[in-house]
Short mmCIF file of C-alpha atoms in Angstrom, two decimals:
data_model
loop_
_atom_site.label_atom_id
_atom_site.label_comp_id
_atom_site.label_asym_id
_atom_site.label_seq_id
_atom_site.Cartn_x
_atom_site.Cartn_y
_atom_site.Cartn_z
CA MET A 1 80.44 -4.36 -19.31
CA PRO A 2 79.20 -2.21 -22.20
CA LEU A 3 81.63 -0.05 -24.15
CA GLY A 4 82.22 3.34 -22.62
CA CYS A 5 81.50 2.22 -19.07
CA GLY A 6 84.86 3.54 -17.86
CA VAL A 7 86.35 0.28 -16.65
CA SER A 8 89.57 -0.98 -18.18
CA ARG A 9 89.01 -4.14 -20.20
CA ARG A 10 92.43 -5.69 -19.51
CA PRO A 11 94.76 -6.37 -16.56
CA LEU A 12 96.98 -3.50 -15.53
CA SER A 13 100.76 -3.53 -15.62
CA THR A 14 103.55 -1.37 -14.30
CA THR A 15 105.71 0.89 -16.45
CA ALA A 16 108.43 -1.03 -18.24
CA ALA A 17 111.96 0.16 -17.59
CA LEU A 18 113.59 1.95 -20.49
CA THR A 19 117.12 0.74 -21.22
CA LEU A 20 119.32 3.23 -23.04
CA ALA A 21 122.82 2.94 -24.43
CA SER A 22 125.55 4.21 -22.12
CA THR A 23 127.40 5.93 -24.96
CA VAL A 24 125.44 8.74 -26.51
CA ALA A 25 125.94 11.62 -28.92
CA PHE A 26 125.10 15.23 -28.26
CA LEU A 27 124.56 18.21 -30.52
CA ALA A 28 127.06 20.71 -29.12
CA SER A 29 125.48 23.66 -30.84
CA CYS A 30 122.40 24.09 -32.99
CA SER A 31 120.64 26.94 -34.74
CA THR A 32 117.10 28.13 -34.29
CA THR A 33 115.98 26.45 -37.50
CA ALA A 34 114.07 23.19 -37.42
CA THR A 35 116.39 21.07 -39.56
CA GLN A 36 119.89 19.91 -38.63
CA PRO A 37 122.54 17.54 -40.08
CA PRO A 38 123.29 14.24 -38.35
CA VAL A 39 125.16 14.52 -35.07
CA GLU A 40 128.57 12.86 -34.88
CA SER A 41 130.24 14.46 -31.84
CA MET A 42 130.34 12.57 -28.54
CA PHE A 43 128.69 14.03 -25.46
CA GLU A 44 131.44 15.35 -23.19
CA GLY A 45 129.52 17.83 -21.09
CA PRO A 46 126.86 20.50 -21.30
CA ALA A 47 126.97 22.98 -24.13
CA ARG A 48 125.47 26.36 -23.50
CA LEU A 49 122.49 27.35 -25.60
CA ASP A 50 121.85 31.08 -25.73
CA GLU A 51 118.21 30.69 -26.72
CA VAL A 52 115.52 28.08 -27.28
CA THR A 53 116.69 25.90 -30.15
CA VAL A 54 114.86 23.43 -32.34
CA GLN A 55 116.02 20.09 -33.75
CA ARG A 56 113.86 18.18 -36.20
CA PHE A 57 113.69 14.38 -36.12
CA GLU A 58 112.17 12.29 -38.90
CA TYR A 59 110.90 9.11 -37.32
CA PRO A 60 110.53 5.70 -39.02
CA THR A 61 107.05 4.23 -39.33
CA ARG A 62 105.51 0.76 -39.25
CA SER A 63 102.57 1.83 -41.42
CA GLY A 64 103.91 2.06 -44.96
CA GLU A 65 106.72 4.30 -46.15
CA ALA A 66 107.31 7.33 -43.95
CA ASP A 67 106.34 10.74 -45.30
CA PRO A 68 109.09 13.25 -44.45
CA GLU A 69 106.55 16.06 -44.74
CA GLN A 70 104.48 14.56 -41.93
CA ASN A 71 106.42 11.92 -40.02
CA TRP A 72 108.56 14.22 -37.94
CA ALA A 73 108.81 15.78 -34.51
CA ASP A 74 110.57 18.94 -33.35
CA LEU A 75 112.60 18.90 -30.16
CA TYR A 76 112.69 22.28 -28.43
CA MET A 77 115.66 22.69 -26.08
CA PRO A 78 115.70 25.46 -23.48
CA SER A 79 118.53 27.94 -23.19
CA GLY A 80 121.33 27.49 -20.69
CA GLU A 81 123.71 24.68 -19.75
CA HIS A 82 122.22 21.30 -18.91
CA GLU A 83 123.86 18.21 -17.49
CA MET A 84 122.91 14.70 -18.54
CA ASP A 85 119.46 13.56 -17.32
CA THR A 86 118.42 16.96 -15.96
CA LEU A 87 115.82 18.28 -18.44
CA PRO A 88 112.22 17.05 -18.04
CA LEU A 89 110.63 16.17 -21.36
CA ALA A 90 107.12 17.23 -22.33
CA VAL A 91 105.61 15.49 -25.36
CA ILE A 92 102.88 17.54 -27.06
CA ILE A 93 100.36 16.34 -29.65
CA HIS A 94 98.28 18.82 -31.63
CA GLY A 95 94.60 18.44 -32.41
CA GLY A 96 92.49 19.26 -35.43
CA ALA A 97 89.92 16.46 -35.58
CA TRP A 98 92.56 13.98 -36.84
CA GLN A 99 92.42 15.89 -40.17
CA SER A 100 95.15 17.47 -42.27
CA GLU A 101 94.03 21.11 -42.06
CA ILE A 102 95.82 21.68 -38.73
CA GLY A 103 99.38 20.54 -38.08
CA ALA A 104 102.10 20.56 -35.45
CA ASP A 105 103.04 24.15 -36.29
CA SER A 106 99.88 25.17 -34.44
CA PHE A 107 101.58 23.96 -31.25
CA ALA A 108 104.89 25.75 -31.89
CA PRO A 109 103.99 28.71 -29.63
CA LEU A 110 103.07 26.31 -26.82
CA ALA A 111 106.33 24.41 -27.34
CA ARG A 112 108.39 27.59 -27.11
CA GLU A 113 106.52 28.75 -24.03
CA LEU A 114 107.18 25.46 -22.25
CA ALA A 115 110.83 25.45 -23.35
CA ALA A 116 111.17 28.94 -21.91
CA ARG A 117 110.02 27.41 -18.62
CA GLY A 118 113.03 25.06 -18.69
CA MET A 119 111.58 21.94 -20.31
CA ALA A 120 112.61 20.02 -23.38
CA VAL A 121 109.54 19.76 -25.61
CA TYR A 122 108.88 17.13 -28.29
CA ASN A 123 106.19 18.37 -30.72
CA ILE A 124 104.80 15.52 -32.83
CA GLU A 125 103.49 15.64 -36.39
CA TYR A 126 101.63 12.68 -37.89
CA ARG A 127 99.60 11.68 -40.93
CA ARG A 128 95.94 12.62 -40.73
CA LEU A 129 92.72 12.20 -42.64
CA GLY A 130 93.16 13.79 -46.04
CA SER A 131 96.94 13.35 -46.08
CA GLY A 132 97.47 9.61 -45.92
CA GLY A 133 96.25 9.06 -42.37
CA GLY A 134 93.12 7.58 -40.84
CA TRP A 135 92.77 4.10 -39.39
CA PRO A 136 95.22 2.70 -38.39
CA THR A 137 97.96 4.93 -39.84
CA THR A 138 97.34 7.98 -37.64
CA PHE A 139 97.52 5.92 -34.47
CA ARG A 140 100.57 3.96 -35.58
CA ASP A 141 102.33 7.20 -36.48
CA VAL A 142 101.82 8.62 -33.01
CA ALA A 143 103.04 5.38 -31.45
CA ASP A 144 106.11 5.43 -33.71
CA ALA A 145 106.83 9.08 -32.90
CA LEU A 146 106.64 8.30 -29.18
CA ASP A 147 108.91 5.30 -29.55
CA ASN A 148 111.45 7.47 -31.37
CA VAL A 149 112.06 9.30 -28.08
CA VAL A 150 114.63 6.56 -27.43
CA GLU A 151 116.64 7.88 -30.40
CA VAL A 152 116.04 11.49 -29.37
CA ASN A 153 117.46 10.72 -25.94
CA ALA A 154 120.53 9.17 -27.53
CA ARG A 155 121.14 12.45 -29.35
CA PHE A 156 120.23 14.67 -26.41
CA PRO A 157 121.05 12.82 -23.19
CA GLN A 158 120.28 15.92 -21.15
CA ILE A 159 116.57 15.00 -21.33
CA THR A 160 114.92 12.61 -18.91
CA THR A 161 112.69 9.81 -20.17
CA ASP A 162 111.72 7.89 -17.05
CA ASP A 163 108.69 9.84 -15.77
CA GLU A 164 107.51 12.32 -18.40
CA VAL A 165 104.33 14.16 -19.31
CA VAL A 166 102.36 13.99 -22.55
CA VAL A 167 99.98 16.82 -23.46
CA GLY A 168 97.32 16.88 -26.16
CA HIS A 169 94.53 19.15 -27.32
CA SER A 170 91.28 17.86 -28.82
CA ALA A 171 92.11 14.87 -31.06
CA GLY A 172 95.65 15.19 -29.76
CA ALA A 173 94.32 14.70 -26.23
CA GLN A 174 92.78 11.37 -27.22
CA LEU A 175 96.12 10.39 -28.75
CA ALA A 176 98.02 11.62 -25.70
CA VAL A 177 95.95 9.70 -23.14
CA TRP A 178 96.11 6.60 -25.34
CA GLY A 179 99.85 7.13 -25.70
CA GLY A 180 100.21 7.03 -21.93
CA THR A 181 98.47 3.66 -21.62
CA ARG A 182 99.77 1.72 -24.64
CA HIS A 183 101.49 -0.72 -22.32
CA LEU A 184 98.04 -2.18 -21.62
CA LEU A 185 97.49 -3.22 -25.24
CA ASP A 186 97.50 -6.82 -26.37
CA ASP A 187 100.26 -8.03 -28.67
CA ASP A 188 98.23 -7.73 -31.87
CA GLU A 189 96.75 -4.29 -31.16
CA VAL A 190 97.79 -1.01 -32.75
CA GLY A 191 100.50 0.71 -30.73
CA ALA A 192 101.39 -2.25 -28.50
CA HIS A 193 104.83 -2.82 -26.95
CA PRO A 194 105.94 0.79 -26.42
CA ARG A 195 109.66 1.50 -26.31
CA PHE A 196 108.81 4.74 -24.53
CA ARG A 197 105.65 5.92 -22.88
CA PRO A 198 104.89 9.00 -20.83
CA THR A 199 103.65 8.37 -17.29
CA ARG A 200 101.69 11.59 -16.67
CA VAL A 201 99.04 13.12 -18.91
CA VAL A 202 97.46 16.53 -19.45
CA SER A 203 94.36 16.40 -21.64
CA ILE A 204 92.98 19.65 -23.06
CA ALA A 205 89.42 19.45 -24.43
CA GLY A 206 89.83 15.77 -25.23
CA PRO A 207 87.21 13.27 -26.45
CA LEU A 208 88.24 10.85 -23.73
CA ASP A 209 85.12 8.71 -24.01
CA ALA A 210 85.21 7.92 -27.71
CA VAL A 211 82.08 5.77 -27.67
CA TYR A 212 80.11 8.48 -25.88
CA SER A 213 81.35 11.05 -28.42
CA ALA A 214 80.50 8.90 -31.40
CA GLU A 215 77.06 8.12 -30.06
CA HIS A 216 76.36 11.79 -29.40
CA GLY A 217 76.98 13.12 -32.89
CA ASP A 218 80.77 13.40 -33.18
CA ASP A 219 81.28 12.23 -36.76
CA ARG A 220 84.93 13.34 -36.62
CA ILE A 221 85.91 10.50 -34.31
CA ILE A 222 83.85 8.07 -36.43
CA ALA A 223 85.84 9.14 -39.48
CA ALA A 224 89.17 8.81 -37.65
CA ILE A 225 88.44 5.30 -36.38
CA GLY A 226 86.73 4.26 -39.59
CA GLY A 227 83.25 3.40 -38.33
CA THR A 228 80.80 3.62 -35.48
CA PRO A 229 81.25 1.73 -32.21
CA LYS A 230 78.75 -0.86 -33.43
CA GLN A 231 80.52 -1.27 -36.79
CA VAL A 232 84.11 -1.54 -35.50
CA PRO A 233 83.94 -2.14 -31.72
CA GLY A 234 87.41 -3.68 -31.62
CA ARG A 235 89.00 -0.48 -32.87
CA TYR A 236 87.38 1.55 -30.13
CA THR A 237 88.59 -1.01 -27.61
CA MET A 238 92.16 -0.35 -28.76
CA VAL A 239 92.21 3.45 -28.74
CA ASP A 240 89.34 4.73 -26.59
CA PRO A 241 90.99 6.30 -23.51
CA ILE A 242 88.15 5.37 -21.17
CA GLN A 243 88.51 1.70 -22.13
CA ASN A 244 92.26 1.71 -21.44
CA ILE A 245 92.55 3.22 -17.98
CA ASP A 246 95.71 2.69 -15.97
CA PRO A 247 95.15 3.86 -12.38
CA ALA A 248 98.93 4.28 -12.06
CA THR A 249 98.94 7.01 -14.74
CA PRO A 250 97.81 10.35 -13.26
CA VAL A 251 95.76 12.62 -15.52
CA VAL A 252 94.67 16.24 -15.41
CA ALA A 253 91.80 17.00 -17.80
CA LEU A 254 91.32 20.66 -18.70
CA HIS A 255 88.10 21.61 -20.48
CA GLY A 256 86.34 24.86 -21.35
CA THR A 257 82.81 25.15 -20.02
CA GLU A 258 81.62 26.62 -23.35
CA ASP A 259 83.14 23.91 -25.56
CA ASN A 260 80.48 22.89 -28.09
CA VAL A 261 82.88 20.88 -30.28
CA VAL A 262 83.95 18.30 -27.69
CA SER A 263 81.55 18.27 -24.77
CA PRO A 264 83.08 18.73 -21.30
CA GLU A 265 81.11 15.61 -20.39
CA ASN A 266 83.92 13.65 -22.08
CA SER A 267 86.46 14.83 -19.53
CA ARG A 268 84.02 14.47 -16.65
CA ARG A 269 83.19 10.88 -17.55
CA TYR A 270 86.85 9.95 -17.95
CA VAL A 271 87.98 11.54 -14.70
CA ASP A 272 85.14 9.87 -12.81
CA ALA A 273 86.07 6.51 -14.33
CA VAL A 274 89.75 6.87 -13.38
CA ASN A 275 88.88 7.80 -9.83
CA ARG A 276 86.46 4.88 -9.54
CA ALA A 277 89.28 2.61 -10.70
CA GLY A 278 91.48 3.87 -7.87
CA GLY A 279 93.60 6.17 -10.00
CA GLU A 280 94.48 9.86 -9.74
CA ALA A 281 92.61 12.22 -12.06
CA GLU A 282 91.44 15.79 -11.76
CA LEU A 283 88.93 17.72 -13.83
CA VAL A 284 89.69 21.44 -14.28
CA LEU A 285 86.83 23.35 -15.89
CA LEU A 286 87.87 26.66 -17.43
CA GLU A 287 84.96 29.05 -17.11
CA GLY A 288 83.82 30.72 -20.32
CA GLU A 289 86.42 29.03 -22.55
CA ASN A 290 85.50 27.24 -25.77
CA HIS A 291 87.25 24.52 -27.75
CA VAL A 292 89.74 26.81 -29.47
CA SER A 293 90.21 29.61 -26.95
CA VAL A 294 91.51 27.22 -24.32
CA VAL A 295 94.83 26.94 -26.25
CA SER A 296 94.93 30.50 -27.58
CA GLY A 297 97.69 32.73 -26.27
CA ASP A 298 95.32 35.67 -25.77
CA SER A 299 92.89 33.67 -23.63
CA PRO A 300 92.63 34.53 -19.92
CA ALA A 301 92.88 30.78 -19.23
CA TYR A 302 96.09 30.23 -21.22
CA PRO A 303 98.45 30.96 -18.31
CA GLU A 304 96.62 28.34 -16.25
CA VAL A 305 97.05 25.81 -19.04
CA ILE A 306 100.80 26.52 -19.21
CA ASP A 307 101.15 26.47 -15.42
CA THR A 308 99.32 23.14 -15.20
CA ILE A 309 101.57 21.50 -17.78
CA ALA A 310 104.69 22.84 -16.09
CA ARG A 311 103.63 21.66 -12.64
CA VAL A 312 102.51 18.22 -13.81
CA SER A 313 105.90 17.87 -15.45
CA ALA A 314 107.64 18.72 -12.19
CA ALA A 315 105.48 17.09 -9.54
CA LYS A 316 103.11 14.27 -8.74
CA LEU A 317 99.43 14.90 -9.41
CA GLN A 318 98.54 15.50 -5.78
CA ASP A 319 101.04 18.36 -5.71
CA VAL A 320 99.54 19.94 -8.82
CA VAL A 321 95.84 20.25 -8.11
CA PRO A 322 93.78 19.67 -4.99
CA GLY A 323 91.71 16.52 -5.02
#
């Protein structure tokens, strides 16, 4: 089959079970700032949080020395009292064409909105083009940040990690969908052997058919992967969402009809490919929205984006959107 045909190139597997330590530590109280000292107290029960609080984690990397200015993720915890294994976790990955001009702070309002809905939210930062990223560092960083959820759960055992959602916008959507199917990768491929992987995905304006994008003028994805599909086909095989479909991973793809940065055809092609493979995927076209407005708080479509993430986090795909 040619690249971009929408058929997974490798056998499918089921989600690996995630084994966690039975003894865990919990941060009994934390401030609203994004940096905290190491936690030493043992978890003895739920502590009450009066407001959404933020804990920063610096994650180790397998691609050179970690950059504390970029290799981090913020965990947003909702207010209230929460027992162990009761808070659904939403992982969010910002976009910005895999380049350094836009960072995870751009997703802070989304993170707070979701935390206000009662979720724990893990907002990932990673090295990008222009700040030490590119191939393969950017992709390894995202894999490492996802794998660090094991350590996050040890610190905050109120969160659940067995059936979680990952959300991404634009380049972050490509990384999110890839992050949900890393278990398909061969041993020597970037991001293989996940310690944690989300099992549900919400893509917002994502280039989910990387070959199609590259062949239709998207030089941003060519720069991120380090060449065209003809020059480095193996790299596209590793990270192109449409070449790594897992029918067992449900996906909702949101896309603005007026998006002239990442064509809605990307989402349409991916959703069609998942459904042909026997999986569950739904395309939601947001009328009149462009690439940026779809994640802007003042957009008429923004409440639908938030509602979709919240419902995917809480229910199976067939309960979220008709299909």
